[in-house]
Coordinates of C-alpha atoms in Angstrom, one line a residue:
M283 CA 17.6 52.6 -17.0
K284 CA 18.8 49.0 -16.4
H285 CA 18.7 49.5 -12.7
F286 CA 15.2 50.9 -12.9
L287 CA 13.9 47.9 -15.0
F288 CA 15.6 45.5 -12.5
L289 CA 13.8 47.3 -9.6
L290 CA 10.5 47.0 -11.4
L291 CA 11.1 43.3 -12.0
C292 CA 11.8 42.7 -8.3
L293 CA 8.7 44.6 -7.3
S294 CA 6.6 42.6 -9.7
L295 CA 7.9 39.4 -8.4
I296 CA 7.2 40.4 -4.8
A297 CA 3.7 41.5 -5.8
C298 CA 3.0 38.2 -7.5
S299 CA 4.4 36.1 -4.7
P300 CA 1.6 34.7 -2.5
S301 CA 1.8 36.0 1.0
T302 CA 1.2 33.6 3.9
P303 CA -2.2 34.3 5.5
P304 CA -2.4 34.8 9.2
I305 CA -2.4 31.7 11.5
E306 CA -6.0 30.7 12.1
K307 CA -5.4 28.1 14.8
N308 CA -2.8 26.1 16.5
V309 CA -3.0 22.3 16.5
D310 CA -0.9 19.3 17.5
V311 CA -1.1 17.3 14.3
V312 CA -2.0 18.0 10.6
L313 CA -2.7 15.0 8.4
V314 CA -2.6 15.7 4.6
G315 CA -4.7 13.3 2.6
G316 CA -7.8 11.3 3.3
G317 CA -6.5 7.8 2.6
I318 CA -5.8 4.8 4.7
M319 CA -2.4 6.1 5.9
S320 CA -3.7 9.3 7.4
A321 CA -6.7 7.4 8.8
T322 CA -4.5 4.8 10.5
L323 CA -2.0 7.4 11.9
G324 CA -4.7 9.7 13.1
T325 CA -6.5 6.8 14.9
L326 CA -3.2 5.6 16.4
L327 CA -2.2 9.0 17.7
K328 CA -5.6 9.8 19.1
E329 CA -5.5 6.5 21.1
L330 CA -2.0 7.2 22.4
A331 CA -2.7 10.9 23.1
P332 CA -6.5 11.4 23.5
D333 CA -6.1 15.1 24.2
S334 CA -4.3 15.8 20.9
S335 CA -5.9 18.1 18.3
I336 CA -5.9 17.0 14.7
E337 CA -6.7 18.7 11.5
I338 CA -7.2 16.5 8.3
Y339 CA -7.1 18.0 4.8
E340 CA -8.4 16.2 1.7
R341 CA -8.7 18.0 -1.6
L342 CA -11.5 15.7 -2.9
G343 CA -15.1 15.7 -1.7
T344 CA -14.8 12.4 0.1
V345 CA -12.2 10.3 1.9
A346 CA -10.7 7.1 0.4
A347 CA -11.2 8.3 -3.2
E348 CA -7.7 7.7 -4.6
S349 CA -5.5 4.6 -4.0
S350 CA -7.5 3.4 -1.0
A351 CA -10.8 3.1 -3.0
A352 CA -11.9 -0.5 -3.4
M353 CA -11.5 -0.7 -7.2
N354 CA -8.3 1.4 -7.3
N355 CA -6.2 -1.5 -5.8
A356 CA -6.3 -5.3 -5.9
G357 CA -7.6 -5.6 -2.3
T358 CA -5.0 -8.3 -1.6
G359 CA -4.1 -8.6 2.0
H360 CA -0.4 -8.8 1.1
S361 CA 1.1 -11.6 3.3
A362 CA 3.5 -13.1 0.7
F363 CA 1.5 -16.3 0.4
C364 CA 1.0 -15.9 -3.4
E365 CA 3.3 -13.0 -4.5
L366 CA 6.2 -14.7 -6.2
N367 CA 8.3 -11.5 -6.5
Y368 CA 8.7 -11.5 -2.7
T369 CA 10.6 -14.8 -2.9
P370 CA 13.4 -14.4 -5.5
E371 CA 15.6 -17.3 -6.5
R372 CA 19.3 -16.7 -5.5
S373 CA 22.2 -17.3 -7.9
D374 CA 22.8 -20.7 -6.2
G375 CA 19.3 -21.8 -6.8
S376 CA 18.0 -21.4 -3.3
I377 CA 14.9 -19.3 -2.4
D378 CA 15.3 -16.1 -0.4
T379 CA 12.4 -15.9 2.1
K380 CA 13.5 -12.9 4.1
K381 CA 11.2 -10.4 2.3
A382 CA 8.3 -12.8 2.4
V383 CA 8.6 -13.3 6.2
E384 CA 8.9 -9.5 6.8
I385 CA 5.7 -8.8 4.8
N386 CA 3.8 -11.6 6.5
E387 CA 4.8 -10.3 10.0
S388 CA 3.8 -6.8 8.9
F389 CA 0.4 -7.9 7.8
E390 CA -0.1 -9.7 11.1
L391 CA 0.4 -6.4 12.8
S392 CA -2.2 -4.8 10.5
K393 CA -4.7 -7.6 11.4
Q394 CA -4.0 -6.9 15.1
F395 CA -4.6 -3.2 14.6
W396 CA -7.9 -3.9 12.8
A397 CA -8.9 -6.5 15.4
Y398 CA -8.4 -4.0 18.2
Q399 CA -10.5 -1.5 16.3
V400 CA -13.3 -4.0 16.0
Q401 CA -13.0 -4.8 19.7
Q402 CA -13.3 -1.1 20.5
K403 CA -16.3 -0.7 18.1
V404 CA -14.3 1.7 16.0
L405 CA -14.7 -0.5 12.9
P406 CA -17.9 -2.2 12.0
D407 CA -18.7 -5.9 11.3
P408 CA -15.3 -7.2 9.9
A409 CA -17.1 -8.9 7.0
A410 CA -17.6 -5.4 5.6
F411 CA -13.9 -4.9 5.1
I412 CA -12.0 -8.3 5.4
N413 CA -12.8 -11.8 4.2
N414 CA -11.0 -15.0 3.7
V415 CA -10.1 -15.7 0.1
P416 CA -7.5 -18.4 -0.6
H417 CA -4.2 -17.0 -1.9
M418 CA -2.7 -19.1 -4.7
S419 CA 0.3 -19.0 -7.0
F420 CA -0.3 -20.6 -10.4
V421 CA 2.4 -21.4 -13.0
W422 CA 3.1 -23.5 -16.1
G423 CA 6.3 -24.6 -17.8
D424 CA 9.0 -26.9 -16.4
D425 CA 11.3 -24.0 -15.0
N426 CA 8.4 -22.2 -13.3
I427 CA 7.0 -25.4 -11.8
R428 CA 10.5 -26.3 -10.5
Y429 CA 10.7 -22.9 -8.9
L430 CA 7.3 -23.0 -7.4
K431 CA 7.9 -26.5 -5.9
K432 CA 11.2 -25.3 -4.4
R433 CA 9.5 -22.1 -3.1
H434 CA 6.8 -24.1 -1.4
A435 CA 9.3 -26.5 0.2
T436 CA 11.4 -23.5 1.5
L437 CA 8.5 -21.3 2.7
T438 CA 6.8 -24.1 4.6
Q439 CA 9.9 -24.4 6.8
E440 CA 8.9 -20.9 8.1
P441 CA 6.3 -21.1 10.9
L442 CA 4.1 -18.4 9.5
F443 CA 3.7 -20.3 6.2
K444 CA 2.7 -23.6 7.7
G445 CA -0.5 -24.9 6.0
M446 CA 0.5 -23.9 2.5
E447 CA -0.5 -26.6 0.0
Y448 CA 1.2 -27.6 -3.3
S449 CA -0.1 -29.6 -6.2
E450 CA 0.5 -30.5 -9.8
D451 CA -2.5 -32.8 -9.9
P452 CA -5.1 -31.5 -12.4
V453 CA -7.9 -33.1 -10.4
K454 CA -6.8 -31.3 -7.2
L455 CA -6.3 -28.1 -9.1
K456 CA -9.8 -28.3 -10.7
E457 CA -11.1 -28.6 -7.1
W458 CA -9.2 -25.5 -6.1
I459 CA -9.7 -23.3 -9.2
P460 CA -12.3 -24.9 -11.5
L461 CA -12.6 -21.8 -13.7
V462 CA -8.9 -21.7 -14.3
M463 CA -8.7 -25.4 -15.3
E464 CA -11.9 -25.4 -17.4
G465 CA -11.0 -25.8 -21.1
R466 CA -7.2 -26.0 -20.4
D467 CA -5.0 -28.3 -22.6
P468 CA -4.8 -31.6 -20.6
H469 CA -1.1 -31.9 -21.8
Q470 CA -0.1 -28.6 -20.3
K471 CA 2.0 -29.0 -17.2
V472 CA 0.7 -26.7 -14.4
A473 CA 1.3 -26.3 -10.7
A474 CA -0.2 -24.2 -7.8
T475 CA 0.2 -23.4 -4.2
R476 CA -2.8 -22.6 -2.0
M477 CA -3.1 -20.9 1.4
E478 CA -6.5 -20.8 3.0
L479 CA -5.5 -18.0 5.4
G480 CA -5.3 -15.5 2.5
T481 CA -7.6 -12.4 2.7
D482 CA -9.4 -9.9 0.5
V483 CA -9.5 -6.4 2.1
N484 CA -11.7 -3.5 1.2
F485 CA -9.2 -0.7 2.2
G486 CA -11.8 2.0 1.3
S487 CA -14.2 0.5 3.9
V488 CA -11.4 0.4 6.5
T489 CA -10.5 4.1 5.7
E490 CA -14.1 5.3 6.0
G491 CA -14.7 3.4 9.2
L492 CA -11.5 4.8 10.9
F493 CA -12.3 8.4 9.8
K494 CA -15.9 8.1 10.9
S495 CA -14.8 7.2 14.4
L496 CA -11.9 9.7 14.4
I497 CA -14.0 12.8 13.6
S498 CA -16.5 11.9 16.2
Q499 CA -13.9 12.6 18.9
P500 CA -13.1 16.0 20.3
S501 CA -10.5 18.3 18.7
V502 CA -10.5 16.3 15.4
N503 CA -11.7 18.0 12.2
L504 CA -11.9 16.6 8.7
N505 CA -11.7 19.3 6.0
L506 CA -12.9 18.0 2.6
R507 CA -12.2 20.0 -0.6
H508 CA -9.2 21.6 1.1
E509 CA -5.9 21.5 -0.7
V510 CA -2.6 22.0 1.1
R511 CA -0.6 24.5 -1.0
D512 CA 2.5 25.2 1.1
L513 CA 4.5 24.1 4.2
K514 CA 6.8 26.4 6.0
R515 CA 9.0 25.7 9.0
N516 CA 8.8 28.1 11.9
E517 CA 11.6 29.2 14.2
D518 CA 10.2 27.2 17.0
M519 CA 10.4 24.0 14.8
S520 CA 6.6 23.9 14.3
W521 CA 5.0 24.2 10.8
T522 CA 2.8 26.7 9.1
V523 CA 0.5 24.8 6.8
V524 CA -1.1 26.9 4.0
V525 CA -4.5 25.5 2.9
R526 CA -6.8 26.5 0.0
D527 CA -10.5 26.0 0.5
L528 CA -11.6 24.8 -2.9
G529 CA -15.2 25.6 -2.2
S530 CA -15.0 29.2 -1.0
E531 CA -11.7 29.9 -2.9
T532 CA -10.1 31.3 0.3
T533 CA -6.7 30.6 1.7
R534 CA -5.9 30.2 5.4
A535 CA -3.1 28.8 7.5
V536 CA -2.7 26.6 10.6
K537 CA 0.2 26.1 12.9
A538 CA 1.1 22.5 13.7
K539 CA 3.7 20.7 15.9
F540 CA 3.7 17.7 13.6
V541 CA 2.7 17.2 9.9
F542 CA 2.2 13.9 8.1
I543 CA 1.9 13.9 4.3
G544 CA -0.1 10.9 3.3
A545 CA -1.4 12.2 0.0
G546 CA -0.6 9.2 -2.1
G547 CA 1.2 10.2 -5.3
G548 CA 0.8 13.8 -4.3
A549 CA 3.0 13.4 -1.3
L550 CA 6.2 14.0 -3.3
K551 CA 5.4 17.5 -4.3
L552 CA 4.4 18.6 -0.8
L553 CA 7.5 16.9 0.7
Q554 CA 9.6 19.0 -1.7
K555 CA 7.7 22.2 -0.6
S556 CA 8.6 21.4 3.0
G557 CA 12.3 22.1 2.2
I558 CA 13.6 19.4 4.6
P559 CA 17.0 18.2 3.3
E560 CA 15.8 14.6 3.7
A561 CA 13.6 15.1 0.7
N562 CA 16.5 15.9 -1.6
G563 CA 17.1 13.3 -4.3
Y564 CA 13.7 11.7 -4.3
G565 CA 11.7 11.5 -7.5
G566 CA 8.8 9.5 -8.7
V567 CA 7.6 7.6 -11.7
P568 CA 3.8 7.5 -12.1
V569 CA 2.2 4.2 -13.2
G570 CA -1.5 3.7 -13.5
G571 CA -3.5 0.5 -14.0
E572 CA -6.6 -1.0 -15.6
W573 CA -8.6 -4.1 -14.7
L574 CA -10.7 -6.5 -16.8
V575 CA -13.8 -6.9 -14.7
T576 CA -16.7 -9.3 -15.2
S577 CA -20.2 -9.0 -13.8
N578 CA -21.2 -12.5 -15.1
P579 CA -22.6 -14.2 -11.9
E580 CA -21.9 -17.7 -13.3
L581 CA -18.2 -16.9 -13.6
I582 CA -18.0 -15.1 -10.3
A583 CA -19.6 -18.1 -8.5
K584 CA -17.1 -20.5 -10.0
H585 CA -14.0 -18.7 -8.7
Q586 CA -13.0 -18.2 -5.1
A587 CA -9.3 -17.3 -4.9
K588 CA -6.7 -14.7 -5.6
V589 CA -4.5 -16.4 -8.2
Y590 CA -1.1 -14.7 -8.8
G591 CA 1.2 -15.8 -11.7
M592 CA 4.7 -15.1 -12.9
A593 CA 5.8 -11.9 -14.4
S594 CA 6.9 -12.2 -18.0
V595 CA 10.7 -12.4 -18.6
G596 CA 12.2 -8.9 -18.5
S597 CA 9.2 -7.3 -17.1
P598 CA 9.1 -5.5 -13.6
P599 CA 7.5 -6.9 -10.4
M600 CA 4.5 -4.6 -10.8
S601 CA 3.5 -6.5 -13.9
V602 CA 2.6 -9.7 -12.1
P603 CA -0.8 -10.8 -13.4
H604 CA -3.5 -12.0 -11.1
L605 CA -7.1 -13.2 -11.2
D606 CA -8.9 -11.9 -8.1
T607 CA -12.0 -12.7 -6.2
R608 CA -13.1 -9.4 -4.6
V609 CA -15.7 -8.8 -1.9
I610 CA -16.9 -5.2 -2.2
N611 CA -19.8 -3.9 0.0
G612 CA -20.9 -7.5 0.6
K613 CA -21.0 -8.4 -3.2
K614 CA -18.5 -10.6 -4.9
A615 CA -16.7 -9.5 -8.1
L616 CA -14.0 -10.9 -10.3
L617 CA -11.2 -9.0 -11.9
F618 CA -8.0 -9.7 -13.9
G619 CA -4.9 -7.5 -14.4
P620 CA -3.4 -5.1 -13.9
F621 CA -2.6 -3.7 -17.3
A622 CA -0.3 -0.8 -16.9
T623 CA -1.1 2.7 -18.1
F624 CA 1.1 5.8 -18.1
S625 CA 0.4 9.5 -17.6
T626 CA 2.3 12.3 -16.0
K627 CA -0.3 12.5 -13.3
Y628 CA 0.7 11.5 -9.8
L629 CA -2.9 11.0 -8.7
K630 CA -5.9 9.6 -10.5
N631 CA -7.5 13.1 -10.0
G632 CA -4.2 14.8 -10.5
S633 CA -2.7 17.2 -13.0
W634 CA -0.8 16.5 -16.2
W635 CA 1.9 18.8 -14.8
D636 CA 2.5 16.6 -11.7
L637 CA 5.7 14.9 -13.0
P638 CA 7.3 18.0 -14.7
R639 CA 6.7 20.1 -11.6
A640 CA 8.3 17.5 -9.3
L641 CA 11.6 17.6 -11.2
N642 CA 14.3 19.7 -9.6
R643 CA 18.0 20.0 -9.4
H644 CA 18.2 17.4 -6.6
N645 CA 16.3 14.6 -8.4
L646 CA 16.8 15.3 -12.1
I647 CA 20.0 13.2 -12.4
P648 CA 18.7 10.3 -10.2
M649 CA 15.5 10.3 -12.4
I650 CA 17.6 10.1 -15.6
R651 CA 19.9 7.4 -14.2
A652 CA 17.0 5.3 -12.9
G653 CA 15.4 5.6 -16.4
L654 CA 18.5 4.4 -18.1
D655 CA 18.9 1.5 -15.7
N656 CA 15.3 0.4 -16.2
I657 CA 14.9 0.1 -19.9
P658 CA 12.7 -3.1 -19.4
L659 CA 10.2 -1.0 -17.5
T660 CA 10.0 1.5 -20.3
R661 CA 9.5 -1.2 -22.8
Y662 CA 6.9 -2.8 -20.6
L663 CA 4.9 0.4 -20.3
I664 CA 5.1 1.0 -24.0
S665 CA 3.9 -2.5 -24.8
Q666 CA 1.1 -2.2 -22.3
L667 CA -0.1 1.1 -23.8
L668 CA -0.2 -0.5 -27.2
L669 CA -2.3 -3.5 -26.2
S670 CA -5.6 -3.9 -28.0
D671 CA -8.8 -5.3 -26.4
D672 CA -8.2 -8.6 -28.1
E673 CA -4.6 -8.8 -26.7
R674 CA -5.8 -8.1 -23.2
V675 CA -8.3 -10.9 -23.5
A676 CA -5.6 -13.2 -24.9
S677 CA -3.6 -12.5 -21.7
L678 CA -6.7 -13.4 -19.6
R679 CA -7.1 -16.7 -21.5
E680 CA -3.7 -17.8 -20.1
Y681 CA -5.6 -18.0 -16.8
L682 CA -9.1 -18.6 -18.1
P683 CA -8.9 -20.6 -21.3
N684 CA -12.6 -20.3 -22.0
A685 CA -12.8 -16.5 -21.4
K686 CA -15.2 -14.7 -23.7
K687 CA -14.5 -11.1 -24.6
D688 CA -18.2 -10.0 -24.1
D689 CA -18.1 -11.1 -20.4
W690 CA -15.4 -8.6 -19.5
K691 CA -15.0 -4.8 -19.6
L692 CA -12.0 -2.6 -18.9
E693 CA -12.1 -0.4 -15.8
I694 CA -9.5 2.2 -14.7
A695 CA -7.8 1.5 -11.4
G696 CA -5.7 3.9 -9.3
Q697 CA -2.5 5.8 -9.9
R698 CA 0.7 4.9 -8.2
V699 CA 4.1 6.6 -8.0
Q700 CA 7.1 4.4 -7.8
I701 CA 10.0 5.9 -5.8
V702 CA 13.2 7.1 -7.4
K703 CA 16.0 7.9 -5.0
K704 CA 19.6 9.1 -5.2
D705 CA 22.1 6.3 -5.1
K706 CA 25.9 6.7 -4.7
E707 CA 26.7 3.8 -7.0
H708 CA 24.1 4.1 -9.7
G709 CA 23.3 7.8 -9.4
G710 CA 19.6 6.9 -9.1
I711 CA 17.6 3.8 -8.5
L712 CA 13.9 2.8 -8.9
Q713 CA 12.7 1.4 -5.6
F714 CA 9.6 -0.7 -5.2
G715 CA 7.5 -0.7 -2.0
T716 CA 7.0 2.1 0.4
E717 CA 9.3 4.5 2.3
V718 CA 8.7 7.0 5.1
V719 CA 10.8 10.1 4.8
T720 CA 11.1 11.9 8.2
S721 CA 12.9 15.2 9.1
E722 CA 15.7 14.9 11.5
D723 CA 13.7 16.5 14.3
G724 CA 10.8 14.2 13.7
T725 CA 8.2 17.0 13.1
M726 CA 7.6 16.2 9.4
S727 CA 7.0 12.8 7.8
A728 CA 5.8 11.8 4.4
L729 CA 5.0 8.4 2.9
L730 CA 6.2 7.6 -0.6
G731 CA 5.7 4.6 -2.8
A732 CA 3.2 1.9 -3.5
S733 CA 2.5 -1.9 -2.9
P734 CA 2.3 -3.5 -0.4
G735 CA 1.2 -0.1 1.1
A736 CA -2.3 -0.3 2.4
S737 CA -1.8 -3.9 3.7
T738 CA 1.0 -2.7 5.9
A739 CA -0.4 0.7 6.8
A740 CA -0.5 -0.1 10.6
P741 CA 3.1 -1.3 10.9
I742 CA 4.3 1.6 8.7
M743 CA 2.6 4.1 10.9
L744 CA 3.9 2.4 14.0
K745 CA 7.4 2.8 12.7
L746 CA 6.6 6.5 12.0
V747 CA 5.5 6.9 15.6
E748 CA 8.8 5.3 16.7
K749 CA 10.7 7.9 14.7
S750 CA 8.7 11.1 15.3
F751 CA 7.4 10.5 18.8
K752 CA 10.3 8.4 20.2
D753 CA 10.5 10.2 23.6
R754 CA 6.8 9.8 24.3
L755 CA 6.8 6.3 23.1
Q756 CA 9.2 5.4 25.9
T757 CA 6.7 6.4 28.6
T758 CA 4.8 3.7 30.4
E759 CA 1.5 5.0 29.3
W760 CA 2.3 4.8 25.6
Q761 CA 4.1 1.5 25.9
N762 CA 1.1 -0.1 27.6
K763 CA -1.3 1.3 25.0
I764 CA 0.9 0.2 22.1
R765 CA 0.9 -3.4 23.5
Q766 CA -2.9 -3.4 23.8
I767 CA -3.2 -2.5 20.1
F768 CA -0.3 -4.6 18.9
P769 CA 0.1 -7.6 21.3
S770 CA 3.2 -8.8 19.4
Y771 CA 4.9 -5.4 19.4
G772 CA 8.7 -5.8 19.7
Y773 CA 8.7 -9.5 18.9
R774 CA 9.2 -11.5 15.7
L775 CA 6.2 -13.8 15.3
N776 CA 8.1 -16.1 12.9
E777 CA 10.6 -16.8 15.8
D778 CA 8.0 -17.3 18.5
I779 CA 5.4 -19.9 17.4
A780 CA 3.5 -19.8 20.6
L781 CA 3.0 -16.0 20.5
A782 CA 2.2 -16.3 16.8
N783 CA -0.6 -18.8 17.6
K784 CA -1.9 -16.7 20.4
T785 CA -2.0 -13.4 18.4
R786 CA -3.3 -15.0 15.2
Q787 CA -6.1 -16.8 17.1
W788 CA -7.1 -13.5 18.9
S789 CA -7.1 -11.4 15.7
S790 CA -8.7 -14.1 13.6
S791 CA -11.5 -14.5 16.1
L792 CA -12.3 -10.8 16.2
L793 CA -12.0 -10.5 12.4
K794 CA -14.0 -13.7 11.8
L795 CA -11.1 -15.2 9.8
K796 CA -9.7 -18.8 9.6
F797 CA -7.0 -19.8 12.0
I798 CA -4.4 -22.6 11.6
K799 CA -2.5 -23.5 14.7
V800 CA 1.2 -24.3 14.3
E801 CA 2.4 -27.0 16.6
S802 CA 4.8 -25.7 19.3
T803 CA 5.8 -26.7 22.8
A804 CA 7.2 -23.3 23.8
S805 CA 5.5 -20.6 25.8
P806 CA 5.0 -17.1 24.4
K807 CA 8.0 -14.8 25.2
Q808 CA 5.5 -12.0 25.9
A809 CA 2.6 -11.8 28.3
F810 CA -0.6 -11.7 26.1
N811 CA -2.8 -8.9 27.6
Q812 CA -5.9 -9.1 25.4

């Protein structure tokens, strides 16, 4: 009897297991997700290999609806001008600029990519997606002022940070940020740095522009309201991608030589479904955000800067408050935050089961260990969830002393997933930033993580190409094309002032941005072909 029951159970499991539908078509590339990462990679691959066939799957009804959407991120062109967490103070009191220089060089590559797209008429008028907004750091208190002054002195020794200004003078600060200084205690000691080269970027507009051009090309299809349900490796090292059409409620499959999972917070679950060993040990902590936003034209007109402050003692880097000028669809806005939220969703339009379903035997211990090692993050999230409207406005008044509650409303921003990964020493660590996970054979890649994400989409996808298409990248044809798109490819701009000046001048001219020339007597190490 027991054997009979066991046989029935096996048969029922087989009957309930979804079968893989027949292959509908064969393609070179499948891009999962309709955000800026997929748009950037698709554009780059189509330029390198014009004959390639690409299928794009987005489960929502439009592209750029999750983290890439304008109000789902801060719109900061992350270049380390104002973000204090990129320049930590060492134990000996010196300032570590390594991360700041890396991020600045990465953003320069993004600017080169966008400039090339403008030059090729792929992206529209640059004012529709990128505008100069000064980047500022603003602090108060003796210790913070001492740190900021030292940071400025150290950073301005780096060529890419030449032109950054520093002041403790209330008169000068009132000229830079009148709204921030209005109503402030005249006895309070404050200081700020300012960089005119800072930018505000509408990543949603960039994404939409890239996709619009991409799908106008042969052998490229964008499938909206299509959800990738499964990924299976084939014997020939290709992939069968199982897709559900959410409109017709039908399931089909395509065969792809290469798959990129750029589904934002949803990338982790699909990466796990792929079964590649490189995915083992990865987990994710979902963190959402909210902004205080004003539509008061008088306030918006008085502020023209992205002002980043210091995170509170014991709080994580993601908690850095900032008061941002935004330019969205040609209209200025002003927002403050972010205030953290928490849910078990990995996407703004995700499922409450996202986090539980992503737990498995490979990442459960790393997730637990990372949680135990990041108690301040847990406390911070709890404190943020308990904030009242009055407490949020009180936080705003540290930056805008005269802020009135009635001028501001709370708006929900996007959902992020911070990476948790296995670690030999700690068991598991919480990692900030982004990471590309690639299979050993290069046929599968996924992007995990968050900020500075979108700002560095171009260099991140360039590195992915180096990993997954390394043989083709060595060809003369691909090398020449890459250097057209990225004139500084293979060189460190911070170490070649002449090349930095030339590339910055070129990209700034096309993007209609400000340019500051750094004095240098050297010649560029690379021929500039633009």
